[in-house]
Every structure is written in C-alpha cells, then in structure tokens.
Tab-separated table of C-alpha atoms and ligand atoms in Angstrom:
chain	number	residue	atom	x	y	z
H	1	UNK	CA	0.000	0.000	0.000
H	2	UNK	CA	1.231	3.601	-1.206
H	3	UNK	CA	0.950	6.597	1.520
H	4	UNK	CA	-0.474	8.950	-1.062
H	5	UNK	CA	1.871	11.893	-0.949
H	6	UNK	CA	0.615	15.056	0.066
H	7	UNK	CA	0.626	17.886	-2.237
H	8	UNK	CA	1.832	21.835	-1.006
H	9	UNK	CA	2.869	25.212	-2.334
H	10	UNK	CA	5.558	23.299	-4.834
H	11	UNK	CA	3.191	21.588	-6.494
H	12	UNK	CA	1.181	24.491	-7.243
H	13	UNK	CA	4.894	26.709	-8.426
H	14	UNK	CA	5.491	23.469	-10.648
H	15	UNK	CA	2.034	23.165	-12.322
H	16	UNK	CA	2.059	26.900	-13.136
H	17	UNK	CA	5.799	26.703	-14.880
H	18	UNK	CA	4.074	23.475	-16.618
H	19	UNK	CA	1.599	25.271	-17.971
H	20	UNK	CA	3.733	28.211	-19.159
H	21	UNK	CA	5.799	25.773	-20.830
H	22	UNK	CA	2.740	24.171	-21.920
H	23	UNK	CA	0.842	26.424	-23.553
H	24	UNK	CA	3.977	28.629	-24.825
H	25	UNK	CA	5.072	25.566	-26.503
H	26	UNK	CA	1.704	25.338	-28.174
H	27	UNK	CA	1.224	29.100	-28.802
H	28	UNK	CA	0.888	28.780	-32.717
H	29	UNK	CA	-1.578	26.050	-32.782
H	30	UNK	CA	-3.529	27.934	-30.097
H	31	UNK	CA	-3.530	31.089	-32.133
H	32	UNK	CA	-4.378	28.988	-35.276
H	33	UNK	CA	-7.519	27.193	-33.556
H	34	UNK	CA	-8.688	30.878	-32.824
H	35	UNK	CA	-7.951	32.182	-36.034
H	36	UNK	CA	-10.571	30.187	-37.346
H	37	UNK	CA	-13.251	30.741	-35.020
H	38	UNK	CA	-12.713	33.559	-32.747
H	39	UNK	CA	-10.024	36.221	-33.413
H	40	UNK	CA	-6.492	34.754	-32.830
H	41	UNK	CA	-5.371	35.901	-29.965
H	42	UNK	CA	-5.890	32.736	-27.722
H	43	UNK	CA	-2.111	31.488	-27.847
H	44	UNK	CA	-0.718	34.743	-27.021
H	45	UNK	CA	-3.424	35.481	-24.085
H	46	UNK	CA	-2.486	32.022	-22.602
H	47	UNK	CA	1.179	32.757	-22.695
H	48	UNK	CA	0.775	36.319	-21.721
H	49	UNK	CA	-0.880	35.294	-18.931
H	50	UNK	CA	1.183	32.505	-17.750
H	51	UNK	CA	4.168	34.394	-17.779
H	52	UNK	CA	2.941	36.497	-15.712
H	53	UNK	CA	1.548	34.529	-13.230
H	54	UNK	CA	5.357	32.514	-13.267
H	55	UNK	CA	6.618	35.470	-12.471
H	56	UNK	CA	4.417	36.950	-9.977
H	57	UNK	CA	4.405	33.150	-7.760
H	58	UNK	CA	8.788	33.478	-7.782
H	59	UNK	CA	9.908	34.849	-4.846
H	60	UNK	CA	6.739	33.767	-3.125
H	61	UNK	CA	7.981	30.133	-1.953
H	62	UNK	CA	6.831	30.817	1.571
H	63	UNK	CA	3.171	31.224	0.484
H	64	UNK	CA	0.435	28.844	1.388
H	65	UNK	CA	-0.771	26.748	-1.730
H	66	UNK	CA	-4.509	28.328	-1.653
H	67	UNK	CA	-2.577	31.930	-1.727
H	68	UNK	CA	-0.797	31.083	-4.566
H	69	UNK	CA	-3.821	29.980	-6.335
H	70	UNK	CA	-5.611	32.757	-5.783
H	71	UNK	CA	-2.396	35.540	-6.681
H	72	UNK	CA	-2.274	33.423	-9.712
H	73	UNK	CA	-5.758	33.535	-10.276
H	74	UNK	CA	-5.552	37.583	-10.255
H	75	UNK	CA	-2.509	37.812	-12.487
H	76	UNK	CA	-4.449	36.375	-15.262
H	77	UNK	CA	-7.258	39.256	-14.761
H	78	UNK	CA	-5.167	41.463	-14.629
H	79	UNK	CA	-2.838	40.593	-17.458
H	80	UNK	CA	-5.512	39.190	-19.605
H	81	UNK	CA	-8.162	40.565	-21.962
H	82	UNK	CA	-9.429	37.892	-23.988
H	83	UNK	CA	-12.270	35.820	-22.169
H	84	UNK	CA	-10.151	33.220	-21.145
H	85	UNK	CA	-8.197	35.734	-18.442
H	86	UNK	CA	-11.182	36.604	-16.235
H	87	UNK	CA	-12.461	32.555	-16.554
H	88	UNK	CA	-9.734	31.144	-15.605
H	89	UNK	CA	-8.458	33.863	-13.313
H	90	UNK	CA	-11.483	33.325	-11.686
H	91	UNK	CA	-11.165	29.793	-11.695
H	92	UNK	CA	-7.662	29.507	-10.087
H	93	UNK	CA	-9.105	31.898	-7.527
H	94	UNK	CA	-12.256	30.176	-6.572
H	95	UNK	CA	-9.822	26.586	-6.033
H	96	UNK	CA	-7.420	28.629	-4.296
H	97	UNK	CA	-10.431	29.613	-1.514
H	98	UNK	CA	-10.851	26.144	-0.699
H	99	UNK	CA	-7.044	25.287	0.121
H	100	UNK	CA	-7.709	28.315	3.034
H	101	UNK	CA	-4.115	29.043	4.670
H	102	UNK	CA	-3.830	25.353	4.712
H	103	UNK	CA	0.496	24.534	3.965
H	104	UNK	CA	-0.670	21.171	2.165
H	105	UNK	CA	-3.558	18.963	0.167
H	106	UNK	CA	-4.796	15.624	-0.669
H	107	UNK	CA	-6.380	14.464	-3.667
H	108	UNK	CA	-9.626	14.365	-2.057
H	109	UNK	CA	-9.173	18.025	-1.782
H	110	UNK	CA	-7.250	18.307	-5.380
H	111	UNK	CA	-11.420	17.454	-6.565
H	112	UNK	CA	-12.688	20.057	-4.865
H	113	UNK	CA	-10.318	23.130	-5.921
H	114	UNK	CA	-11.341	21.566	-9.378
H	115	UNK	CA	-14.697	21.272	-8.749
H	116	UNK	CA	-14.467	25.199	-7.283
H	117	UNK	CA	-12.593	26.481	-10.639
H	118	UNK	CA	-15.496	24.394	-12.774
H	119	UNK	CA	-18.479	26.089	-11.084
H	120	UNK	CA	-17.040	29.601	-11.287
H	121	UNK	CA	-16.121	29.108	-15.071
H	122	UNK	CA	-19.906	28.032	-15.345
H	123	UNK	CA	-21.140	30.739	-13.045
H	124	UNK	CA	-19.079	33.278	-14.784
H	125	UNK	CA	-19.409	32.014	-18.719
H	126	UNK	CA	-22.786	30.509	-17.935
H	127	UNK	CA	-21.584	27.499	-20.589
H	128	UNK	CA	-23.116	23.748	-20.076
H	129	UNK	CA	-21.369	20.951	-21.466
H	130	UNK	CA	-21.796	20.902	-24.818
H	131	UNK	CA	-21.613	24.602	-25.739
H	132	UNK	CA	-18.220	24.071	-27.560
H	133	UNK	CA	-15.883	26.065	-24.869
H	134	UNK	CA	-13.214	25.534	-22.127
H	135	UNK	CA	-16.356	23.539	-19.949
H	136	UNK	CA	-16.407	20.671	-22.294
H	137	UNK	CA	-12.872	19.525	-21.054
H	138	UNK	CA	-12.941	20.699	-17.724
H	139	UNK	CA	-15.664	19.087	-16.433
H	140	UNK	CA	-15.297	15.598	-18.070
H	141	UNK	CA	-11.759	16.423	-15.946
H	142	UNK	CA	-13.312	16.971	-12.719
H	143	UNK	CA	-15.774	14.239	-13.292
H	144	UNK	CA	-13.152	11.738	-14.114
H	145	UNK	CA	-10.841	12.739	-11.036
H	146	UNK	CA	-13.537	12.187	-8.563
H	147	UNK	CA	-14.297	9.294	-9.930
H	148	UNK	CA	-11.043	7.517	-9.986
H	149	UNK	CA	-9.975	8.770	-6.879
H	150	UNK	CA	-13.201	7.505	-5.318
H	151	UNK	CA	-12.369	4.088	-6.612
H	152	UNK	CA	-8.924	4.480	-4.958
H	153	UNK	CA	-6.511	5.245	-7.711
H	154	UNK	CA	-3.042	6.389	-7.020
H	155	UNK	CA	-3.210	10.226	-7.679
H	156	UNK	CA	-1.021	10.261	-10.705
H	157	UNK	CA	-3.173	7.679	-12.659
H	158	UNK	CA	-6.387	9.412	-11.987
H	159	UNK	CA	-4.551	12.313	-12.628
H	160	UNK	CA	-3.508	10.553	-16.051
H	161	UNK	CA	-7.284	9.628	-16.735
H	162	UNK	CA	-8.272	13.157	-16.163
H	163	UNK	CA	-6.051	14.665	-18.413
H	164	UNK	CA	-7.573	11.607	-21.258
H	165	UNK	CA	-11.148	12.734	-20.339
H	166	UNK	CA	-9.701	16.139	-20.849
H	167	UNK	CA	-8.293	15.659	-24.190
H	168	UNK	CA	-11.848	13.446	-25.259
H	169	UNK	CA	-13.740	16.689	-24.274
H	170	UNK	CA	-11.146	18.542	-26.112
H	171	UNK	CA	-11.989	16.522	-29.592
H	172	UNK	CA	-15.364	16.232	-28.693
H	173	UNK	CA	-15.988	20.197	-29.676
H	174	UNK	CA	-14.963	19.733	-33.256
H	175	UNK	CA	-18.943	18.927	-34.138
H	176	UNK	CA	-20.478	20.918	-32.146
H	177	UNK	CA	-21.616	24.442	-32.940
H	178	UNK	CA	-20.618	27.162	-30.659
H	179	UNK	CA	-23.029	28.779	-28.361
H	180	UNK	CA	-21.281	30.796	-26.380
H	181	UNK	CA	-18.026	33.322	-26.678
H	182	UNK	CA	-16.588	34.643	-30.203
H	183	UNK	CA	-17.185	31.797	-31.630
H	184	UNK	CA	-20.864	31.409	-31.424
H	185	UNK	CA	-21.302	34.669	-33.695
H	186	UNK	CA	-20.276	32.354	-36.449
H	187	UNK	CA	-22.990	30.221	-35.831
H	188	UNK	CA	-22.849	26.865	-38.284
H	189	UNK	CA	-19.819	28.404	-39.826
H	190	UNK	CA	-18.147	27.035	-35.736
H	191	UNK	CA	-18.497	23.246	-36.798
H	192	UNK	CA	-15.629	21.497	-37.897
H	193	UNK	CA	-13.050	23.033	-35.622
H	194	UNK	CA	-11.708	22.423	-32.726
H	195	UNK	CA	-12.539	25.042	-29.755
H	196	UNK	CA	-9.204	27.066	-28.632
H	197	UNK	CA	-9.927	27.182	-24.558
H	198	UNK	CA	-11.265	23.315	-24.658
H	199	UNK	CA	-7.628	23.174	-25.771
H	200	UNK	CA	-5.848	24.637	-23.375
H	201	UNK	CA	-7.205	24.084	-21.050
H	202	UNK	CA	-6.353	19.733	-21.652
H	203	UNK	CA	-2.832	21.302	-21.630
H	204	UNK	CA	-3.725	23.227	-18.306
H	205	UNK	CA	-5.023	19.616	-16.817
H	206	UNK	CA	-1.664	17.481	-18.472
H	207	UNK	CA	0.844	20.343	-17.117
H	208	UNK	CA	-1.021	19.420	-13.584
H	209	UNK	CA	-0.664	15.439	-13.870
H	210	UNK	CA	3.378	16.462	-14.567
H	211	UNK	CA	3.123	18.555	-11.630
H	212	UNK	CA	2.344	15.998	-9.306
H	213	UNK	CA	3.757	12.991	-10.996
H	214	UNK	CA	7.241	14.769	-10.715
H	215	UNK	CA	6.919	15.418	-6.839
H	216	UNK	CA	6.062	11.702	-6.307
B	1	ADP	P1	-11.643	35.923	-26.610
B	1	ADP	O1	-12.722	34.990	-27.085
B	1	ADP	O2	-12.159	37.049	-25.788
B	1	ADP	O3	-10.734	36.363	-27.721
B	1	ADP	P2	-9.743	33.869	-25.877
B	1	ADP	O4	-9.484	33.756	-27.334
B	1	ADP	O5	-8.556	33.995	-25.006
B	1	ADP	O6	-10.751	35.064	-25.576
B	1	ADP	O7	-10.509	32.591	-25.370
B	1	ADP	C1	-11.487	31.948	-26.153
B	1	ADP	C2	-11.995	30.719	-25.416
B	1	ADP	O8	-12.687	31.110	-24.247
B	1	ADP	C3	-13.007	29.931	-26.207
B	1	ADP	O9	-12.363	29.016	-27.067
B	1	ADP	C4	-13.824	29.233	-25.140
B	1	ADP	O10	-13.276	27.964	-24.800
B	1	ADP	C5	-13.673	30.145	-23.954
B	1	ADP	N1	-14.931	30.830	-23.674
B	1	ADP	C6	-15.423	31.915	-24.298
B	1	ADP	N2	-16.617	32.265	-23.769
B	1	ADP	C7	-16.864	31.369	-22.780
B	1	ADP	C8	-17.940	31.166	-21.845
B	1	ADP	N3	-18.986	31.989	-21.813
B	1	ADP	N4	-17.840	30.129	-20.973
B	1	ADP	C9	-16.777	29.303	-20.998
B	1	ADP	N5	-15.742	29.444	-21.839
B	1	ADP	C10	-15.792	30.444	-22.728
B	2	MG	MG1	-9.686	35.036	-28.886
C-alpha cells in the first residue's frame, strides 16, 4: 500500500511553470484554432498570462498553496483581456479559496479546488457541457478525477485519466456548434473546428498530472 503523498505550495509553483511551458510551446496552434473561429489571440493570451503569473508566484515560496492559487488567479485578470483571463483567473481563484491558509492537500481536496474552478467558469461564462468552450474539457476532468480517486486510484493515474477525459472533451468540440463566446457569432460556420480554450485548457489539466507525478 502507497501513503499517497501530500501535495503543497511546490506543487502548485510546478504546475504553473508546466503550464507556461505548456501552452507557450503550443502558442501557434492555439492562435491557429482561434484564427478560425474567434479572433487569434488565444495562444498569445495564454502565454501572456502565464508568464505572468510565473513570475508573480517566484519569490513567493513561503506562500500557502490556496494563496498562490488565488495571486495566480488575479494575475491572469489582470494581465488578460481575452475571455479566457477573467475565466480562468477566476477559476484559479475560486480553487485557491478552498485550500484556506492550509500549507498542504490531498487528492480528495485536489477534486474540490477543481470542482471550485469548474463552477465559477460556469457561473461566470454561464456554458453547459456541450456549448463548444473551455467547460467541455474541464468538467469531463473533474468528473473523471472524482471518480477515480473515489475508486482508490493512485493520484497520478487518476490524474492521467483526467487529463484523457480532458483531451476526449477537447476533440469532442470539433462537431459541435458554438453557443457561447466569439465563436458562437459564427454560428454553423463554428463546426468542424476544434474550440481554442477546450484546448488549453487539456494542456492546463496534463501540465497538472506532470506537476504531481514529478513530486512523487
Ligand atoms: P476571446 O474569445 O475574448 O478572444 P480567448 O481567445 O482567449 O478570448 O478565449 C477563447 C476561449 O474562451 C473559447 O475558445 C472558449 O473555450 C472560452 N470561452 C469563451 N466564452 C466562454 C464562456 N462563456 N464560458 C466558458 N468558456 C468560454
Ligand atoms: Mg480570442
């Protein structure tokens, strides 16, 4: 039997850097999957904003995971105009509340800052599954976490299914026709592609399986 390891302020420095790396490495597609439904700016939003959250979490070691969360979760409002910024910089900031001043986190509690970013992107976006945006890998994510972890899988591999659900959401938009953000102005013309945030954000749920799997 495995002592799951706890996770703490680290993991949260590492799967911010992940995702910089992440979604910097991916800039072009991401600005190429916008181009041709919204207005091609997602890549260099993603990477604006991740750079600036990298930045803004060094020097900040000392903090509490939840704070971090949350002062990454404002960087990307402030640093961020597309839609993407205030979702997710809500997002981060809404998990980050449930971590408290608490130094460190289990999985158990890894579902619920998840679950917390999920219902603010909702709340905020007001998007179901199925509207062709950043909710239609998200919340196959979230779903697939609790799920695995209530079945008692190590971290990492429910971690590792999440990020799969993630990615299934991710091709799942290429159908569907958008109905909300930029991309629903195109009406029918959305089918056939692939939706930019659904995108990054399976990168955003991969960079956090590295995270962990790399402090374990
Ligand atoms: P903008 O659309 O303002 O240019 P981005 O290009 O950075 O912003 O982000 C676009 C992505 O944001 C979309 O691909 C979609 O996944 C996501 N998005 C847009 N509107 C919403 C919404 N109401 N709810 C959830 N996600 C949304
Ligand atoms: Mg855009």
């Amino acid at each position: 039997m495995i002592t799951e390891q706890a996770m703490d302020a680290a993991t949260i420095t590492s799967w911010m850097r992940e995702i910089e790396t992440s979604v910097r490495s991916e800039r072009d597609y991401l600005v190429q999957l916008d181009a041709a439904i919204g207005d091609g700016d997602h890549g260099t939003n993603m990477v604006r904003g991740f750079e600036a959250v990298v930045q803004a979490l060094d020097g900040e070691a000392a903090a509490p995971p939840g704070r971090l969360l949350i002062l990454a979760g404002r960087t990307l409002v402030s640093t961020v105009g597309g839609a993407s910024g205030p979702l997710w910089g809500s997002a981060l900031r809404s998990g980050g509340r449930v971590l408290g001043d608490q130094p460190t986190f289990e999985g158990g509690q890894l579902v619920e800052v998840l679950a917390a970013a999920l219902a603010s992107v909702k709340d905020l976006g007001a998007a179901v599954v199925g509207d062709k945006t950043m909710v239609d890998a998200l919340e196959p994510a979230v779903d697939t976490l609790r799920t695995e972890l209530a079945a008692s899988a190590p971290l990492a591999t429910a971690l590792g299914e999440a990020a799969e659900a993630a990615e299934t959401g991710m091709r799942a938009t290429v159908p569907l026709q958008a109905r909300k953000g930029r991309a629903s102005y195109l009406g029918e013309r959305s089918i056939g592609h692939q939706d930019p945030g659904a995108t990054s954000t399976a990168l955003i749920i991969r960079a956090l399986q590295r995270a962990v799997s790399a402090a374990g």
